[in-house]
mmCIF file of C-alpha atoms and ligand atoms in Angstrom:
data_model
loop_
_atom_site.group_PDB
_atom_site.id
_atom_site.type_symbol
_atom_site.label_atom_id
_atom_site.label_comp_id
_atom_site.label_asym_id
_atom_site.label_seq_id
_atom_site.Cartn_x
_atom_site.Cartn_y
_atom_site.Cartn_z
ATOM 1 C CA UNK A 402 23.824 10.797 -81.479
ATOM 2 C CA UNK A 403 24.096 13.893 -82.826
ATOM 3 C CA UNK A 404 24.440 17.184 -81.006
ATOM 4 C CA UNK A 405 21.801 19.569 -82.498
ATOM 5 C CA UNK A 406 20.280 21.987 -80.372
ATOM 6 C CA UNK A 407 18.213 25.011 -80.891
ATOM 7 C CA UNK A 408 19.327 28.096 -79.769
ATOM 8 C CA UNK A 409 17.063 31.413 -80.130
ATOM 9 C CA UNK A 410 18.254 35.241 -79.847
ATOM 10 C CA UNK A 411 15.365 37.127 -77.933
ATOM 11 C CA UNK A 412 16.071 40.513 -79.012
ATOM 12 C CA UNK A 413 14.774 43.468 -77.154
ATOM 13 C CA UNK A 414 13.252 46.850 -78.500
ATOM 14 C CA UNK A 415 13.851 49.750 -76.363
ATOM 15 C CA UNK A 416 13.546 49.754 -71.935
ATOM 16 C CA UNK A 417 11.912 53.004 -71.023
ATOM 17 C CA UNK A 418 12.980 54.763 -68.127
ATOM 18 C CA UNK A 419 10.365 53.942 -65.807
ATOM 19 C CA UNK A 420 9.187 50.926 -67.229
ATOM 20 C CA UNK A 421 8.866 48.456 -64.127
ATOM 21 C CA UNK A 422 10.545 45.084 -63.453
ATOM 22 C CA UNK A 423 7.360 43.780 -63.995
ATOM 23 C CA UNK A 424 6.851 45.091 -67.182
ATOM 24 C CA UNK A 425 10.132 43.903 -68.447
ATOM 25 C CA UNK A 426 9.784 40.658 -67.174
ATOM 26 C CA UNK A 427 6.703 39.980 -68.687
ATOM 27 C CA UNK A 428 8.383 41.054 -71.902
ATOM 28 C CA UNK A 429 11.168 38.337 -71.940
ATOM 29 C CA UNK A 430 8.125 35.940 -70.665
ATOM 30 C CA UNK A 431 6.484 36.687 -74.030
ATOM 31 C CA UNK A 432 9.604 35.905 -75.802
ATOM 32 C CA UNK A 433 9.929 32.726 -73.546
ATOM 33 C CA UNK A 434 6.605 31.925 -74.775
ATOM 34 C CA UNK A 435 7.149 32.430 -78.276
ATOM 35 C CA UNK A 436 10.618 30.636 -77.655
ATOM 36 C CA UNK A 437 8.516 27.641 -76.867
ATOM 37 C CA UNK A 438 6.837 27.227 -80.007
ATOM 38 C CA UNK A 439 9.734 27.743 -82.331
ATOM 39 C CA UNK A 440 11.381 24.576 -79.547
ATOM 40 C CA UNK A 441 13.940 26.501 -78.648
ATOM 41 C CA UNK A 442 16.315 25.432 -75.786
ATOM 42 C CA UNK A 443 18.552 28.051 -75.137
ATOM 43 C CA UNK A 444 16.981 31.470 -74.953
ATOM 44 C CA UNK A 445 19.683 34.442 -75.405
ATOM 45 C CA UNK A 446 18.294 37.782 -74.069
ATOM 46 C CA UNK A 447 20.388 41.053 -74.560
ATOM 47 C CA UNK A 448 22.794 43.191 -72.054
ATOM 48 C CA UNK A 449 21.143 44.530 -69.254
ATOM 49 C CA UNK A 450 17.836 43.042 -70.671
ATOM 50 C CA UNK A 451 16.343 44.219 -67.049
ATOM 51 C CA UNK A 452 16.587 47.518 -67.200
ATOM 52 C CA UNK A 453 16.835 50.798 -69.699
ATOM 53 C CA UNK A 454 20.430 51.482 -70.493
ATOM 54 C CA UNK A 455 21.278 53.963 -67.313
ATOM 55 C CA UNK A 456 24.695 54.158 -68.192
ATOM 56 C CA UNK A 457 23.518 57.474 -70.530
ATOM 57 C CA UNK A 458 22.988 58.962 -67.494
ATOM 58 C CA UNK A 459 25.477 60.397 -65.180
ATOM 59 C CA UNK A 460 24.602 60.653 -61.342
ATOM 60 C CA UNK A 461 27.562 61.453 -59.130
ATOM 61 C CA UNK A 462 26.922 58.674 -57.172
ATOM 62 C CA UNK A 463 26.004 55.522 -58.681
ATOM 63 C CA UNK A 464 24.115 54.246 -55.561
ATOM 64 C CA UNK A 465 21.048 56.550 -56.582
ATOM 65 C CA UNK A 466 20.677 54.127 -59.495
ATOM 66 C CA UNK A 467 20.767 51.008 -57.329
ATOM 67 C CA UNK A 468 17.235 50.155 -58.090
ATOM 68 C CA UNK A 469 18.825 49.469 -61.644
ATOM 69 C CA UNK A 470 20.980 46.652 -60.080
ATOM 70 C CA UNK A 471 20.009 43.551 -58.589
ATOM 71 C CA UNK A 472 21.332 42.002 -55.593
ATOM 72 C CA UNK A 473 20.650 37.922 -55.968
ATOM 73 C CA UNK A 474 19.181 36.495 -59.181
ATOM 74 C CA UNK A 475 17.014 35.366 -59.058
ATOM 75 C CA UNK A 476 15.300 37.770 -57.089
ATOM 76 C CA UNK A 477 11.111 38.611 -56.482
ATOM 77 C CA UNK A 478 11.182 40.039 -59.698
ATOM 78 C CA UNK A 479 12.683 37.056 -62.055
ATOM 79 C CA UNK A 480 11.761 34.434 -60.401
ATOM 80 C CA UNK A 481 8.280 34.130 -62.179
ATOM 81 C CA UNK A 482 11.073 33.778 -65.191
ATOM 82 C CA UNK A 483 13.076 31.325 -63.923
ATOM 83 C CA UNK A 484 9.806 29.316 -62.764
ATOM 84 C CA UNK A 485 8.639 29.465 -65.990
ATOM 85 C CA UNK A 486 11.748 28.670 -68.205
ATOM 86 C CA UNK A 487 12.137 25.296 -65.952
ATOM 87 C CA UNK A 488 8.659 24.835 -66.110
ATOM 88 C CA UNK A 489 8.972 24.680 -70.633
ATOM 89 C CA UNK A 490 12.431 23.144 -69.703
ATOM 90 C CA UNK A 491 14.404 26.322 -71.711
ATOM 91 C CA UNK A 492 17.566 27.171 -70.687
ATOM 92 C CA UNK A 493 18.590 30.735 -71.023
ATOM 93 C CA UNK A 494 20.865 33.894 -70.896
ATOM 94 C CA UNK A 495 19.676 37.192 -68.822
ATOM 95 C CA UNK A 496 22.035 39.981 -69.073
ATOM 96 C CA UNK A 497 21.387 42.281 -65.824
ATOM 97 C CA UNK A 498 22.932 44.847 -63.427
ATOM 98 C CA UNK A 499 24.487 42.986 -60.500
ATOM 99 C CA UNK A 500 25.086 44.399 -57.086
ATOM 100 C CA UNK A 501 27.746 42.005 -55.222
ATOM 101 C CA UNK A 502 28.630 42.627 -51.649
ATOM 102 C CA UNK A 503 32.062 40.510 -51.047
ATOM 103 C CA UNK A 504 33.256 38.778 -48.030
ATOM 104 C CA UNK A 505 34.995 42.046 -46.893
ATOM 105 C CA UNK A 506 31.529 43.938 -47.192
ATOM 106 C CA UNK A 507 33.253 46.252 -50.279
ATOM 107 C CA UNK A 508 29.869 46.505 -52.801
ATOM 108 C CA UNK A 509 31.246 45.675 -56.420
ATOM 109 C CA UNK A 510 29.144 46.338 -59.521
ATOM 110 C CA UNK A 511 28.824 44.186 -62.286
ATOM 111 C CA UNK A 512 27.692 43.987 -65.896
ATOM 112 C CA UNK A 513 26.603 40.454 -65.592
ATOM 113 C CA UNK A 514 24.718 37.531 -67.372
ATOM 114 C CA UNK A 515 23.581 34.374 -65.557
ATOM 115 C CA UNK A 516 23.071 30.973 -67.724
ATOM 116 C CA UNK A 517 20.501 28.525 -66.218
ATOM 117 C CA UNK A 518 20.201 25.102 -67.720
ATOM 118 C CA UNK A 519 16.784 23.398 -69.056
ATOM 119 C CA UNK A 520 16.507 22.052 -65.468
ATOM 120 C CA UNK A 521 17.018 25.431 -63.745
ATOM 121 C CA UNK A 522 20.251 24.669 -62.401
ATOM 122 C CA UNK A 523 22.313 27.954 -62.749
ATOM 123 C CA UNK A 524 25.042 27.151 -65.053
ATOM 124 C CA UNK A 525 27.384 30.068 -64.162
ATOM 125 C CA UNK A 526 27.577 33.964 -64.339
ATOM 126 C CA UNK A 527 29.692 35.786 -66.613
ATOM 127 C CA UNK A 528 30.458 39.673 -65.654
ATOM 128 C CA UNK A 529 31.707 41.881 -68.628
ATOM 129 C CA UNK A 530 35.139 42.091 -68.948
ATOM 130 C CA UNK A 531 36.401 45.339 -71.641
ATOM 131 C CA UNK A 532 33.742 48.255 -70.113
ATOM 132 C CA UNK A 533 33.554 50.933 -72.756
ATOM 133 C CA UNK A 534 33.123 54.594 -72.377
ATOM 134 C CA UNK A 535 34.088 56.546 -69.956
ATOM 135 C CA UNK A 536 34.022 57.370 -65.570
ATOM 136 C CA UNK A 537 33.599 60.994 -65.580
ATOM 137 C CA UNK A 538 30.526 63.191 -66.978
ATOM 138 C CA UNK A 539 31.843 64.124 -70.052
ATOM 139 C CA UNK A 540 29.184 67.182 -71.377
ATOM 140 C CA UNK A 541 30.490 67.761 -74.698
ATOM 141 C CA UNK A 542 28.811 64.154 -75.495
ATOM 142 C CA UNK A 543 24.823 64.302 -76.649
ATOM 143 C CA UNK A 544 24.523 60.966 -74.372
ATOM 144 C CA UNK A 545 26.420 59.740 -71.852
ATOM 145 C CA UNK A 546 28.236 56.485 -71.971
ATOM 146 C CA UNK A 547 29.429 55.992 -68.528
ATOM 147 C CA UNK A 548 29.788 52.499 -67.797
ATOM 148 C CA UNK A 549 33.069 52.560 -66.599
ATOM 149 C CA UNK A 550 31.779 54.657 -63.809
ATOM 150 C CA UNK A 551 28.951 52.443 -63.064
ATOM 151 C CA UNK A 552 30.399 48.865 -63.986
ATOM 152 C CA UNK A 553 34.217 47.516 -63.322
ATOM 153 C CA UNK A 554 35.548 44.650 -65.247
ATOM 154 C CA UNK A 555 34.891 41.211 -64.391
ATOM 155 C CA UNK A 556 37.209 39.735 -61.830
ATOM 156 C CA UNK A 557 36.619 35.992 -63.441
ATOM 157 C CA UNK A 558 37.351 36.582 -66.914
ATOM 158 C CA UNK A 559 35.928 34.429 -69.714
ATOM 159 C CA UNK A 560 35.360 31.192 -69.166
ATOM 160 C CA UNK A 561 33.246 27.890 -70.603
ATOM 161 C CA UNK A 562 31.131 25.536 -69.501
ATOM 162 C CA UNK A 563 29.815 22.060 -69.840
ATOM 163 C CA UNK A 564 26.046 23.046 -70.629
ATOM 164 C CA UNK A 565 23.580 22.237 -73.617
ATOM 165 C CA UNK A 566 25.158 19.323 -74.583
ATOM 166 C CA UNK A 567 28.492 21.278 -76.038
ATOM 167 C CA UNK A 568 30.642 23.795 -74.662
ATOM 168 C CA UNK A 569 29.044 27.289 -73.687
ATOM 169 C CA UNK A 570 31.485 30.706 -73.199
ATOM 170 C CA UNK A 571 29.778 34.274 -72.958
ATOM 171 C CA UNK A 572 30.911 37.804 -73.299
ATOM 172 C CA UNK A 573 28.985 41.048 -73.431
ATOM 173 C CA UNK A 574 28.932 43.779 -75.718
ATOM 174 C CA UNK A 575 32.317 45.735 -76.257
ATOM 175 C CA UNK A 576 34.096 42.019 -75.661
ATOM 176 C CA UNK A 577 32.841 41.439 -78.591
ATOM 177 C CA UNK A 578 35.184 43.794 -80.470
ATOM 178 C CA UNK A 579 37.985 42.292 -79.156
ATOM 179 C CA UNK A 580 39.725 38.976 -80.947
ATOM 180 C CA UNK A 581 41.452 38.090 -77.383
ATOM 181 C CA UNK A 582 37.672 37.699 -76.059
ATOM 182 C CA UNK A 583 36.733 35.282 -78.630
ATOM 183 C CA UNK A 584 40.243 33.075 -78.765
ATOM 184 C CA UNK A 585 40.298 33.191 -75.103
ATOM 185 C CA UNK A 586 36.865 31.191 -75.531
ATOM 186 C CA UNK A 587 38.271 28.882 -78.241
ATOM 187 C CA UNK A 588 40.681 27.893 -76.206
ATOM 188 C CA UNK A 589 38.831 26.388 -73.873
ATOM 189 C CA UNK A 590 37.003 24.885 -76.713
ATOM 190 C CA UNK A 591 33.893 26.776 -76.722
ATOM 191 C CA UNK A 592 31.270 25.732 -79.050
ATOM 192 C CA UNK A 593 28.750 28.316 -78.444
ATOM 193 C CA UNK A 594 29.163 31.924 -77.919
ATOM 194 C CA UNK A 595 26.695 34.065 -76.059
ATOM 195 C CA UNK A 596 26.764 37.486 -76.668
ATOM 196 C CA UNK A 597 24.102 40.394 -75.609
ATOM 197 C CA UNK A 598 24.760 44.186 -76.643
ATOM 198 C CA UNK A 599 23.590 47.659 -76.719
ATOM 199 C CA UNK A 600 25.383 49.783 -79.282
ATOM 200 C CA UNK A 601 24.152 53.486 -79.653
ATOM 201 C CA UNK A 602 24.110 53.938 -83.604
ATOM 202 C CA UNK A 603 25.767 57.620 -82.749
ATOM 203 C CA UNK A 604 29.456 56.845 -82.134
ATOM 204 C CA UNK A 605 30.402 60.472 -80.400
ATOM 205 C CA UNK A 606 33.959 60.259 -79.832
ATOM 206 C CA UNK A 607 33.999 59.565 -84.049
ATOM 207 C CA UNK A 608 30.576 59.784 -85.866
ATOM 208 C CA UNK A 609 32.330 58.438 -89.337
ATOM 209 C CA UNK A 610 31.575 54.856 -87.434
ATOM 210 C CA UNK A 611 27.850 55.750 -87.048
ATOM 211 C CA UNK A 612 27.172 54.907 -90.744
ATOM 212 C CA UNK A 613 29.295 51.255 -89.920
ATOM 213 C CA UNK A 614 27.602 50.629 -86.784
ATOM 214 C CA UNK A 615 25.782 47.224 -88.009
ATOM 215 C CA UNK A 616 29.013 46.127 -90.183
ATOM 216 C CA UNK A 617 31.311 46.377 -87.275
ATOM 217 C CA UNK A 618 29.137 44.527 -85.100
ATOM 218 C CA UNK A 619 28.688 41.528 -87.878
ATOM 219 C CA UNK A 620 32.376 41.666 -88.615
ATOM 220 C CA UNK A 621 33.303 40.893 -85.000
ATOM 221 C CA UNK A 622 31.188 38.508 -84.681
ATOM 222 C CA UNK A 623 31.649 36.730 -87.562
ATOM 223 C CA UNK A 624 35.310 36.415 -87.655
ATOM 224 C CA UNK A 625 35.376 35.596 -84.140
ATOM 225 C CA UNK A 626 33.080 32.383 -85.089
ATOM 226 C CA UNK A 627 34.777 31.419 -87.621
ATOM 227 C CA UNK A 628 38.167 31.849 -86.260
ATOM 228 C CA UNK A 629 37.400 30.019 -83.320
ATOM 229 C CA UNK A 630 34.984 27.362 -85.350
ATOM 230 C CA UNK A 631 32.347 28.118 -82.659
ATOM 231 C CA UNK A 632 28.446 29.371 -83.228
ATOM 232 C CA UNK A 633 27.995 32.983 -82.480
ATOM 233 C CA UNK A 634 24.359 34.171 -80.505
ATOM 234 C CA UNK A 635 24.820 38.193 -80.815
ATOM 235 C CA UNK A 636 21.737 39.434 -79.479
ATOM 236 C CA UNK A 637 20.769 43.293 -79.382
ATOM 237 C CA UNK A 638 18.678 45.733 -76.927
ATOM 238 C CA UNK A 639 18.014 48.439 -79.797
ATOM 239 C CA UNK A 640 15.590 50.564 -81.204
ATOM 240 C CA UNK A 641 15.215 53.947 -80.084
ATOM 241 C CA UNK A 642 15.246 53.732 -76.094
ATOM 242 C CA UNK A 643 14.855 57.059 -74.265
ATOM 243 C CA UNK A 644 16.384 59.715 -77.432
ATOM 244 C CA UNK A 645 19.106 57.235 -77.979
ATOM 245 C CA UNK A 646 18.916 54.537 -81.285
ATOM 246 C CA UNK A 647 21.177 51.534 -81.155
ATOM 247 C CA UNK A 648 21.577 48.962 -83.141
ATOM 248 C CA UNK A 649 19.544 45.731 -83.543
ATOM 249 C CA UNK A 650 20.202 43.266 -86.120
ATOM 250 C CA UNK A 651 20.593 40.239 -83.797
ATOM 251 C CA UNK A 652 21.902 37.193 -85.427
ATOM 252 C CA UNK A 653 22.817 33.428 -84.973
ATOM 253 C CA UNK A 654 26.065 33.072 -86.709
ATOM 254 C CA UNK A 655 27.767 29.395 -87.951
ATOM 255 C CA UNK A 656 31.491 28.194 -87.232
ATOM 256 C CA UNK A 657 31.597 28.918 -90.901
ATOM 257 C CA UNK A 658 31.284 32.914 -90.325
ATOM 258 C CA UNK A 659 27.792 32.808 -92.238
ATOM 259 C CA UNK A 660 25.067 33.894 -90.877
ATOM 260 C CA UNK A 661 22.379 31.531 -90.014
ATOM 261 C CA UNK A 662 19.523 33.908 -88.865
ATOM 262 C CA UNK A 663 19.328 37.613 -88.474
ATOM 263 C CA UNK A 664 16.379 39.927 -86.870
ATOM 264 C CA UNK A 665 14.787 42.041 -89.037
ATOM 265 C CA UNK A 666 12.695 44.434 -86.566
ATOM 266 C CA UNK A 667 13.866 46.874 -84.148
ATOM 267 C CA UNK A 668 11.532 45.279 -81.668
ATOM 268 C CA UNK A 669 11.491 42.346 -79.197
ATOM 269 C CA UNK A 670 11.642 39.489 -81.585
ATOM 270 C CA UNK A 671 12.907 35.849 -81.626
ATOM 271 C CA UNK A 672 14.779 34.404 -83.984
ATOM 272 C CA UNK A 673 16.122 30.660 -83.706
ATOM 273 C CA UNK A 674 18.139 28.070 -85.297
ATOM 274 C CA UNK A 675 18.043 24.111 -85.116
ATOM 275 C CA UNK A 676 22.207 23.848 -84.267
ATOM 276 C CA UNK A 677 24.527 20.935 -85.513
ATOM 277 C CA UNK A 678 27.454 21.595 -81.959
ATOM 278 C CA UNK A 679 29.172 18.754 -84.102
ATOM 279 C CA UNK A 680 29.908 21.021 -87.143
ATOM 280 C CA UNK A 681 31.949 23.015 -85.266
ATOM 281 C CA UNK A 682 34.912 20.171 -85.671
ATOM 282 C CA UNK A 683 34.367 21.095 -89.388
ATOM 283 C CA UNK A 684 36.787 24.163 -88.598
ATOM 284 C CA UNK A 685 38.625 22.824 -85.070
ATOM 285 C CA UNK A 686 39.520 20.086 -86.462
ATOM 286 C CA UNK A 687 40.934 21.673 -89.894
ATOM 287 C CA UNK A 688 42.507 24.742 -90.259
ATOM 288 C CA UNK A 689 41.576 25.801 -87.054
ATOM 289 C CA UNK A 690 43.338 22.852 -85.511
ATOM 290 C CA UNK A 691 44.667 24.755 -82.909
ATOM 291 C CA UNK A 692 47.132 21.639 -81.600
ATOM 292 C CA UNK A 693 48.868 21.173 -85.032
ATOM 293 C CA UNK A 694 48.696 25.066 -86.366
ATOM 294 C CA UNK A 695 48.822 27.493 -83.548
ATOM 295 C CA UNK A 696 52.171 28.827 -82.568
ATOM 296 C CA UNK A 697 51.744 30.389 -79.219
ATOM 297 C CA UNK A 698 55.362 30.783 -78.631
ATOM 298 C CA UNK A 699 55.399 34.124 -81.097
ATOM 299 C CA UNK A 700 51.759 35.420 -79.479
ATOM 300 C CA UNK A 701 53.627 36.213 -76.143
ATOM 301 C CA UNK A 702 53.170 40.165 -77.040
ATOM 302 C CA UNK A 703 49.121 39.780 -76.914
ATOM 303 C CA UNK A 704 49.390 38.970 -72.854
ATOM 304 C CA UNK A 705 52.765 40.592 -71.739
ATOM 305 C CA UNK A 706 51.788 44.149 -72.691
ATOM 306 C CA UNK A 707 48.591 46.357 -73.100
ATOM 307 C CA UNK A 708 49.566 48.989 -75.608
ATOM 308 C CA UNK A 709 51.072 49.434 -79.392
ATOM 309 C CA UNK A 710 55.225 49.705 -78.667
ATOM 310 C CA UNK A 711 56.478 50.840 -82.229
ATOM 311 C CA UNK A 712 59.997 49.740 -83.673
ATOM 312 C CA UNK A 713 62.606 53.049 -82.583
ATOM 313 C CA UNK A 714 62.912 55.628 -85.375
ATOM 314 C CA UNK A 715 65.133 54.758 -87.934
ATOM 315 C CA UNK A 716 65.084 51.081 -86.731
HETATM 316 N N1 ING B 280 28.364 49.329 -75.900
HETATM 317 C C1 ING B 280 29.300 49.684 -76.928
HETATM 318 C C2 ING B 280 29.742 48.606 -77.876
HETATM 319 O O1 ING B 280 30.901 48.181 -77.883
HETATM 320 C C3 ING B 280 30.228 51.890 -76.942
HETATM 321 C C4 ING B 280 30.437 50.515 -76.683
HETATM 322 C C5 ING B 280 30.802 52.750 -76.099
HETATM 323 C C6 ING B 280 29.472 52.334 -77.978
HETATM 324 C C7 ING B 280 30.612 54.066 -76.272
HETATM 325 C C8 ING B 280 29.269 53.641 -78.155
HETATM 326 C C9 ING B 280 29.850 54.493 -77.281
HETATM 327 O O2 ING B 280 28.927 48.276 -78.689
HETATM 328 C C10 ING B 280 28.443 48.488 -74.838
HETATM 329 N N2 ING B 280 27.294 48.359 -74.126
HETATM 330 O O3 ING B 280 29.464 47.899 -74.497
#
């Protein structure tokens, strides 16, 4: 039996500011919809596909954006989502704002994606690990980018999952930039990468990146697929979304590196691919045997310390 499945990349245009739950959710019910007909079983919606990107906005205390964040998923707003998805028997990816009260009562705040299976059985949650930007109102930037004062990093870190027949790992948006994200996946054999973003195409602490915006972002992905001879599901929020343009060009990407599919608006649209989960031995099982060719015993560096520690002078 063959293990082909087909995965779809529901990219979002931009989330006003006071565009409703509602509202949103009916979008991603449209790309459900549309999902359908293309027979797509595993729906990948963007980062923080609920909600407009508040992290441009600094408010000293993040509780006043609450109403951003959502306390169970699903909650009254998705669950019309969730219904539906089981009802078509799609599986999917929601990236969202999650509000997480611990044991102790001590309110954590996540940048979080849920995977539910075909059935409706939630799969897992993954909550973004490498949170970009900055804490503090910065005013010398045209836009905020303070999700490091409304997120903190993951406590879980990255895992995979038995799901959709192969083996499912997700990150979210700046993880993507990072190899350790992606080979932290492969070794736990993941087959399929989910990946939502929001990337403002003006880079302010270095606008020579603006103009390299969408090459970065296929670069990452890219190598990271083919490194890890896994698929790659990047899918964008972009367009322009309150003054702000980010990127879109979402894309299904092969173990190969090549891309399969690509968006081509800067609009909610879905793009899909029929999937072959065995082709990823193609690269595993070759030079990316990671048994026979990896030498983990000189990549002790990449977990033992966090920043570049040049030779001495004169060394
Ligand atoms: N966004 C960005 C990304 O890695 C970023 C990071 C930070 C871009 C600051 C621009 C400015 O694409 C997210 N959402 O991680």
């Amino acid at each position: 039996m063959p293990r082909r499945i087909t995965v779809g990349a529901g990219q979002m245009g931009p989330i006003a500011r006071d565009e409703t739950k509602g509202e949103v959710v009916d979008r991603l019910m449209n790309l459900l919809l549309q999902a359908k007909d293309q027979g797509v079983e595993l729906l990948v919606y963007p980062e923080l596909a609920m909600t407009t990107f508040f992290p441009r906005w600094f408010v000293e205390d993040p509780a006043e954006f609450d109403h951003y964040y959502h306390r169970e998923m699903p909650d009254q707003d998705t669950k019309v989502l969730f219904d539906e998805a089981k009802q078509l028997g799609i599986g999917f990816a929601l990236g969202y704002a999650e509000l997480y009260t611990d044991d102790e009562g001590i309110e954590h705040r996540y940048n979080t994606y849920i995977l539910v299976e075909r059935d409706g059985s939630v799969v897992s949650k993954f909550r973004k690990i490498h949170i970009p930007g900055h804490a503090d109102y910065e005013p010398w930037r045209q836009f905020q980018h303070a999700e490091r004062h409304y997120f903190e990093p993951g406590p879980d870190g990255f895992g995979t999952w038995q799901a959709f027949d192969g083996v499912v790992g997700m990150a979210i948006c700046n993880d993507r930039r990072w190899p350790e994200t992606y080979r932290v996946l492969g070794l736990q054999g993941a087959e399929v990468i989910l990946i939502g973003y929001n990337t403002p195409l003006y880079y302010s602490p270095d606008p020579t990146q603006n103009a390299l915006s969408g090459f970065h972002n296929h670069l990452v992905m890219q190598a990271g697929a083919y490194q890890n001879g896994a698929y790659v599901v990047g899918v964008a929020k972009g367009g322009f979304e309150e003054g702000v343009e980010s990127l879109s060009q979402s894309v299904i990407i092969a173990p190969s590196g090549q891309i399969i599919a690509q968006a081509i608006t800067l609009e909610d649209e879905l793009i899909s691919a029929n999937i072959d989960l065995d082709f990823c031995e193609t690269y595993k099982g070759t030079l990316f045997n990671f048994d026979y060719y990896r030498m983990p015993e000189h990549y002790g560096l990449v977990t033992s310390q966090r920043g570049a520690v040049p030779p001495p002078m004169g060394s």
